Tab-separated table of C-alpha atoms in Angstrom:
chain	number	residue	atom	x	y	z
H	1	MET	CA	-36.065	26.901	34.618
H	2	THR	CA	-39.007	26.832	32.245
H	3	LYS	CA	-39.567	24.099	29.691
H	4	VAL	CA	-38.890	26.561	26.824
H	5	ALA	CA	-35.543	27.563	28.357
H	6	LYS	CA	-34.538	23.914	28.833
H	7	ASN	CA	-35.345	23.142	25.191
H	8	SER	CA	-33.392	26.159	23.937
H	9	ARG	CA	-30.360	25.183	26.035
H	10	LYS	CA	-30.514	21.586	24.770
H	11	LYS	CA	-30.742	22.874	21.190
H	12	SER	CA	-27.700	25.128	21.675
H	13	GLN	CA	-25.673	22.125	22.847
H	14	THR	CA	-26.504	20.006	19.801
H	15	ALA	CA	-26.558	22.543	16.953
H	16	SER	CA	-23.601	24.458	15.552
H	17	SER	CA	-23.522	28.257	15.829
H	18	GLU	CA	-21.694	30.955	13.849
H	19	VAL	CA	-19.656	33.553	15.740
H	20	MET	CA	-16.661	35.838	15.228
H	21	VAL	CA	-13.533	34.402	16.851
H	22	ARG	CA	-10.114	35.991	17.326
H	23	LEU	CA	-7.416	34.435	15.144
H	24	ALA	CA	-5.108	34.304	18.145
H	25	ASP	CA	-7.606	32.051	19.950
H	26	LEU	CA	-7.745	29.461	17.149
H	27	SER	CA	-5.389	26.469	16.916
H	28	PRO	CA	-4.721	24.090	14.007
H	29	CYS	CA	-5.972	20.577	14.628
H	30	PRO	CA	-2.909	18.374	15.388
H	31	GLU	CA	-4.383	15.440	13.421
H	32	ASN	CA	-4.861	17.512	10.255
H	33	GLU	CA	-1.365	16.789	8.923
H	34	LEU	CA	-2.009	13.036	9.272
H	35	LEU	CA	-4.459	13.390	6.370
H	36	TYR	CA	-3.571	16.544	4.478
H	37	ARG	CA	-0.399	18.316	3.461
H	38	PRO	CA	0.629	21.152	5.778
H	39	VAL	CA	-0.367	24.709	4.882
H	40	VAL	CA	2.687	26.852	4.138
H	41	ALA	CA	2.483	30.652	4.396
H	42	ASP	CA	4.691	31.291	1.366
H	43	ASP	CA	2.697	28.950	-0.871
H	44	PRO	CA	1.423	30.827	-3.977
H	45	ASP	CA	-2.134	29.572	-3.448
H	46	THR	CA	-2.107	30.700	0.180
H	47	ARG	CA	-0.814	34.156	-0.799
H	48	ALA	CA	-3.478	34.457	-3.503
H	49	LEU	CA	-6.154	33.551	-0.946
H	50	ALA	CA	-4.722	36.121	1.491
H	51	LYS	CA	-5.035	38.812	-1.194
H	52	SER	CA	-8.658	37.813	-1.838
H	53	ILE	CA	-9.458	37.873	1.898
H	54	ARG	CA	-7.818	41.293	2.235
H	55	GLU	CA	-10.146	42.617	-0.472
H	56	ASN	CA	-13.357	40.653	0.160
H	57	GLY	CA	-13.022	39.176	3.639
H	58	VAL	CA	-13.599	35.531	4.635
H	59	ARG	CA	-16.653	34.447	2.650
H	60	GLU	CA	-16.880	30.914	4.030
H	61	PRO	CA	-16.761	30.482	7.842
H	62	LEU	CA	-14.191	28.218	9.417
H	63	VAL	CA	-15.443	25.116	11.241
H	64	VAL	CA	-14.036	24.824	14.761
H	65	THR	CA	-14.673	22.915	17.972
H	66	ARG	CA	-15.832	24.578	21.170
H	67	ASP	CA	-12.246	24.686	22.430
H	68	HIS	CA	-11.312	26.477	19.164
H	69	TYR	CA	-9.493	23.726	17.262
H	70	ILE	CA	-9.935	24.033	13.491
H	71	LEU	CA	-11.756	21.189	11.717
H	72	SER	CA	-12.043	22.909	8.331
H	73	GLY	CA	-10.291	26.087	7.219
H	74	HIS	CA	-6.593	25.713	7.997
H	75	ARG	CA	-5.670	27.507	4.756
H	76	ARG	CA	-8.216	30.281	5.394
H	77	TRP	CA	-6.819	30.688	8.918
H	78	THR	CA	-3.257	31.068	7.588
H	79	ALA	CA	-4.364	33.409	4.789
H	80	ALA	CA	-6.401	35.548	7.187
H	81	ARG	CA	-3.316	35.995	9.379
H	82	LEU	CA	-1.322	37.061	6.309
H	83	ALA	CA	-4.103	39.481	5.401
H	84	GLY	CA	-3.868	41.127	8.839
H	85	LEU	CA	-7.337	40.214	10.111
H	86	VAL	CA	-8.045	40.053	13.820
H	87	LYS	CA	-11.270	38.022	13.797
H	88	VAL	CA	-12.830	35.541	11.363
H	89	PRO	CA	-16.311	34.017	11.147
H	90	CYS	CA	-16.469	30.504	12.564
H	91	ARG	CA	-19.113	27.837	12.758
H	92	VAL	CA	-18.710	26.188	16.139
H	93	GLU	CA	-19.459	22.480	16.333
H	94	PRO	CA	-20.920	21.278	19.674
H	95	ILE	CA	-17.885	19.132	20.566
H	96	TYR	CA	-14.592	19.533	22.369
H	97	TRP	CA	-11.351	18.415	20.737
H	98	GLU	CA	-9.953	17.237	24.080
H	99	ASP	CA	-12.957	14.915	24.567
H	100	CYS	CA	-12.467	13.102	21.227
H	101	ASP	CA	-10.029	10.298	20.489
H	102	SER	CA	-7.753	10.407	17.468
H	103	ASP	CA	-10.014	8.222	15.281
H	104	GLU	CA	-13.034	10.436	15.939
H	105	VAL	CA	-11.056	13.582	15.104
H	106	LEU	CA	-9.832	12.027	11.841
H	107	ARG	CA	-13.410	11.145	10.920
H	108	LEU	CA	-14.555	14.723	11.595
H	109	LEU	CA	-11.688	16.146	9.546
H	110	ARG	CA	-12.585	13.878	6.627
H	111	GLU	CA	-16.289	14.767	6.765
H	112	HIS	CA	-15.672	18.519	6.949
H	113	ASN	CA	-13.162	18.495	4.079
H	114	ARG	CA	-14.958	16.388	1.481
H	115	GLN	CA	-15.331	19.371	-0.863
H	116	ARG	CA	-11.645	20.313	-1.015
H	117	VAL	CA	-9.389	19.434	-3.936
H	118	LYS	CA	-7.027	16.674	-2.774
H	119	SER	CA	-3.953	14.959	-4.048
H	120	LEU	CA	-3.796	11.182	-4.507
H	121	ASP	CA	-1.834	10.628	-1.280
H	122	GLU	CA	-4.379	12.697	0.684
H	123	MET	CA	-7.260	10.634	-0.728
H	124	LEU	CA	-5.406	7.433	0.198
H	125	ARG	CA	-4.863	8.637	3.769
H	126	GLU	CA	-8.547	9.546	3.996
H	127	GLY	CA	-9.462	6.048	2.840
H	128	VAL	CA	-7.170	4.445	5.409
H	129	ALA	CA	-8.579	6.633	8.187
H	130	SER	CA	-12.149	5.591	7.324
H	131	VAL	CA	-11.438	1.842	7.442
H	132	ASP	CA	-12.460	-0.196	10.471
H	133	PRO	CA	-9.511	-2.593	11.116
H	134	ASP	CA	-11.712	-5.424	12.415
H	135	GLU	CA	-14.135	-5.138	9.509
H	136	ALA	CA	-11.278	-4.953	6.996
H	137	HIS	CA	-9.673	-8.103	8.453
H	138	ALA	CA	-12.990	-9.964	8.334
H	139	LEU	CA	-13.534	-8.928	4.696
H	140	LEU	CA	-10.012	-10.043	3.803
H	141	LEU	CA	-10.562	-13.486	5.326
H	142	ALA	CA	-13.922	-13.800	3.553
H	143	HIS	CA	-12.283	-12.860	0.241
H	144	ARG	CA	-9.553	-15.458	0.724
H	145	ARG	CA	-12.067	-18.177	1.621
H	146	LYS	CA	-14.155	-17.351	-1.444
H	147	LYS	CA	-11.064	-17.349	-3.652
H	148	SER	CA	-9.895	-20.715	-2.307
H	149	ASP	CA	-13.330	-22.362	-2.642
H	150	MET	CA	-12.988	-24.519	-5.734
H	151	SER	CA	-16.106	-26.639	-5.152
H	152	ASP	CA	-17.869	-25.119	-8.170
H	153	CYS	CA	-14.796	-25.153	-10.356
H	154	ARG	CA	-15.112	-27.192	-13.529
H	155	LEU	CA	-11.726	-27.986	-15.008
H	156	ALA	CA	-11.608	-28.897	-18.659
H	157	PRO	CA	-10.096	-32.329	-19.224
H	158	ILE	CA	-6.642	-32.482	-20.768
H	159	GLU	CA	-6.179	-35.018	-23.518
H	160	LEU	CA	-2.797	-36.710	-23.245
H	161	THR	CA	-1.381	-37.638	-26.617
H	162	ALA	CA	1.784	-39.233	-25.278
H	163	ARG	CA	2.913	-40.662	-21.977
H	164	ARG	CA	6.226	-40.871	-20.302
H	165	ALA	CA	6.649	-43.224	-17.405
H	166	ARG	CA	8.019	-41.779	-14.194
H	167	LYS	CA	9.005	-43.482	-10.982
H	168	ARG	CA	6.750	-43.252	-7.988
H	169	ILE	CA	7.715	-41.117	-5.004
H	170	GLY	CA	9.799	-43.485	-2.937
H	171	PRO	CA	9.525	-44.210	0.797
H	172	LEU	CA	12.653	-42.192	1.596
H	173	LYS	CA	10.892	-39.028	0.374
H	174	GLN	CA	7.613	-39.629	2.203
H	175	ALA	CA	8.633	-37.558	5.248
H	176	MET	CA	9.326	-34.545	3.057
H	177	LEU	CA	6.128	-35.084	1.092
H	178	GLY	CA	4.088	-35.462	4.289
H	179	ALA	CA	5.471	-32.183	5.657
H	180	ALA	CA	4.577	-30.368	2.431
H	181	ILE	CA	1.033	-31.836	2.373
H	182	LYS	CA	0.530	-30.834	6.025
H	183	VAL	CA	1.509	-27.242	5.224
H	184	ILE	CA	-0.961	-27.189	2.322
H	185	GLU	CA	-3.851	-28.677	4.297
H	186	ASP	CA	-3.281	-26.465	7.365
H	187	ARG	CA	-3.664	-23.424	5.111
H	188	ARG	CA	-6.626	-24.669	3.133
H	189	GLU	CA	-8.615	-21.456	3.617
H	190	PHE	CA	-5.856	-19.530	1.814
H	191	TRP	CA	-5.751	-21.718	-1.313
H	192	PRO	CA	-4.283	-21.444	-3.819
H	193	LEU	CA	-0.863	-21.273	-2.186
H	194	SER	CA	2.334	-20.435	-3.985
H	195	VAL	CA	5.352	-22.732	-3.885
H	196	ARG	CA	7.223	-19.891	-2.203
H	197	GLN	CA	4.696	-19.854	0.673
H	198	ILE	CA	5.129	-23.598	1.175
H	199	HIS	CA	8.905	-23.214	0.986
H	200	TYR	CA	9.129	-20.581	3.731
H	201	THR	CA	6.689	-22.431	5.986
H	202	LEU	CA	8.763	-25.610	5.740
H	203	LEU	CA	11.777	-23.658	6.990
H	204	ASN	CA	10.086	-23.307	10.401
H	205	ASP	CA	10.523	-27.057	10.965
H	206	PRO	CA	12.674	-28.304	8.072
H	207	PRO	CA	12.318	-32.038	7.278
H	208	LEU	CA	14.886	-34.298	5.639
H	209	ARG	CA	14.633	-34.384	1.859
H	210	ASN	CA	15.846	-37.977	2.033
H	211	SER	CA	15.221	-39.924	5.238
H	212	ALA	CA	18.371	-41.991	4.738
H	213	LYS	CA	20.651	-38.950	4.525
H	214	SER	CA	21.132	-36.929	7.696
H	215	ASP	CA	22.791	-34.098	5.766
H	216	SER	CA	19.771	-33.569	3.483
H	217	ARG	CA	17.934	-31.215	5.835
H	218	TYR	CA	15.652	-28.814	3.941
H	219	ALA	CA	17.227	-25.344	3.750
H	220	ASN	CA	16.707	-21.920	2.258
H	221	ASP	CA	18.755	-22.497	-0.888
H	222	ARG	CA	18.214	-23.146	-4.588
H	223	THR	CA	18.765	-26.896	-4.251
H	224	SER	CA	15.995	-27.319	-1.683
H	225	TYR	CA	13.609	-25.043	-3.551
H	226	ALA	CA	14.137	-26.904	-6.832
H	227	TYR	CA	13.639	-30.213	-4.985
H	228	LEU	CA	10.340	-28.929	-3.541
H	229	CYS	CA	9.100	-27.777	-6.962
H	230	ASP	CA	9.831	-31.190	-8.453
H	231	LEU	CA	8.267	-33.058	-5.522
H	232	LEU	CA	5.060	-30.991	-5.601
H	233	THR	CA	4.716	-31.466	-9.353
H	234	ARG	CA	5.091	-35.231	-9.039
H	235	ALA	CA	2.613	-35.327	-6.139
H	236	ARG	CA	0.021	-33.383	-8.144
H	237	VAL	CA	0.450	-35.642	-11.162
H	238	ALA	CA	0.057	-38.684	-8.887
H	239	GLY	CA	-3.143	-37.242	-7.386
H	240	LEU	CA	-1.683	-36.810	-3.889
H	241	ILE	CA	-2.174	-33.020	-3.950
H	242	ARG	CA	-5.144	-31.281	-5.561
H	243	TRP	CA	-4.266	-29.160	-8.551
H	244	GLN	CA	-6.166	-26.122	-7.270
H	245	ALA	CA	-4.220	-26.125	-3.997
H	246	ILE	CA	-1.159	-24.510	-5.608
H	247	ALA	CA	-1.018	-21.446	-7.827
H	248	ASP	CA	0.950	-21.762	-11.037
H	249	GLU	CA	1.727	-18.089	-11.459
H	250	THR	CA	4.276	-17.075	-14.054
H	251	ARG	CA	6.569	-14.266	-13.024
H	252	PRO	CA	7.391	-11.704	-15.722
H	253	VAL	CA	11.097	-11.357	-16.391
H	254	THR	CA	12.705	-8.248	-17.842
H	255	LEU	CA	16.256	-8.504	-19.181
H	256	TRP	CA	18.355	-5.366	-19.399
H	257	ARG	CA	21.456	-5.264	-21.542
H	258	SER	CA	24.321	-3.539	-19.758
H	259	TYR	CA	27.530	-2.215	-21.277
H	260	ALA	CA	30.939	-1.802	-19.724
H	261	LYS	CA	31.768	1.132	-22.017
H	262	ARG	CA	29.646	3.992	-23.246
H	263	CYS	CA	30.617	3.390	-26.880
H	264	ARG	CA	29.023	-0.073	-27.059
H	265	PRO	CA	25.332	1.029	-27.206
H	266	ILE	CA	26.224	3.251	-30.185
H	267	ARG	CA	28.387	0.727	-31.950
H	268	ARG	CA	25.928	-2.171	-31.644
H	269	PRO	CA	23.054	-0.828	-33.844
H	270	THR	CA	25.432	0.384	-36.567
H	271	GLY	CA	27.752	-2.619	-36.509
H	272	ARG	CA	30.828	-0.450	-37.062
H	273	ARG	CA	33.162	1.799	-35.179
H	274	PHE	CA	33.096	5.564	-35.601
H	275	PRO	CA	36.332	6.880	-37.092
H	276	ARG	CA	38.675	8.577	-34.720
H	277	ARG	CA	39.216	12.306	-35.118
H	278	PRO	CA	42.786	13.055	-36.166
H	279	VAL	CA	44.859	14.448	-33.332
H	280	SER	CA	47.116	17.322	-34.267
H	281	SER	CA	50.608	17.630	-32.910
H	282	GLY	CA	50.753	19.016	-29.393
H	283	GLU	CA	47.082	18.246	-28.703
H	284	ARG	CA	46.286	15.838	-25.913
H	285	PRO	CA	43.880	13.109	-27.074
H	286	SER	CA	40.588	12.932	-25.186
H	287	ARG	CA	39.853	9.757	-23.220
H	288	GLY	CA	36.825	7.534	-23.722
H	289	ARG	CA	36.136	8.471	-27.372
H	290	ASN	CA	36.259	6.165	-30.369
């Protein structure tokens, strides 16, 4: 084989080519529905495209693999079948679907469909498919470390205008305090922690809230949680726990007024009852009206 022939064969293996392919020989890419909504034949947009193809033909070639799996053009393929075509123009990429893993196929689908109009859920699935899990985990850890680094934090001093004496944390509560401090220090790279995080971690090896009381084992109840909140606050005030180690996030609360009867929401703004409609003789009164 001459050098020119070898170069032309190598070029044909690396560059895509455009050919006419029978519709019956093409297959939808199985991974396409992991990113994009399925193409339905009775969809109005698909039928409109079929009418256009019937009149003008397929103006933009489909993109397929060498084993005839569609990378771009699933809607055109469906519309061409509705239009009664036998063959469609295809640009053949120099790859085989059966030689690619699922991640590689998803990447090819995303690259060949960047120009299409997509819904929000399709864009989200594209974003998820393009994320490297190891890189994303490393970035998440770096973000948490940066967020918990309070070395450059300058807290404004608080001027205390009045003081109220409070007892020190006694020796019987030191075991509980030590367990809470250990949880906080073991998770230093994730600072600031929430009280809820500390609470659930303590449940893995619950200490005694009071060393002298065997029935005071820390539990997943309101009493234990309130005890933990009070203990952590006292420890922070005493300087035993750094202020920036715990997040003081305020949860928004929405209160909804509910009514047992339908008439109450109407009666409340007006402050009076609506007069009853007189009931004539022989007429059955309606229920639930005022």
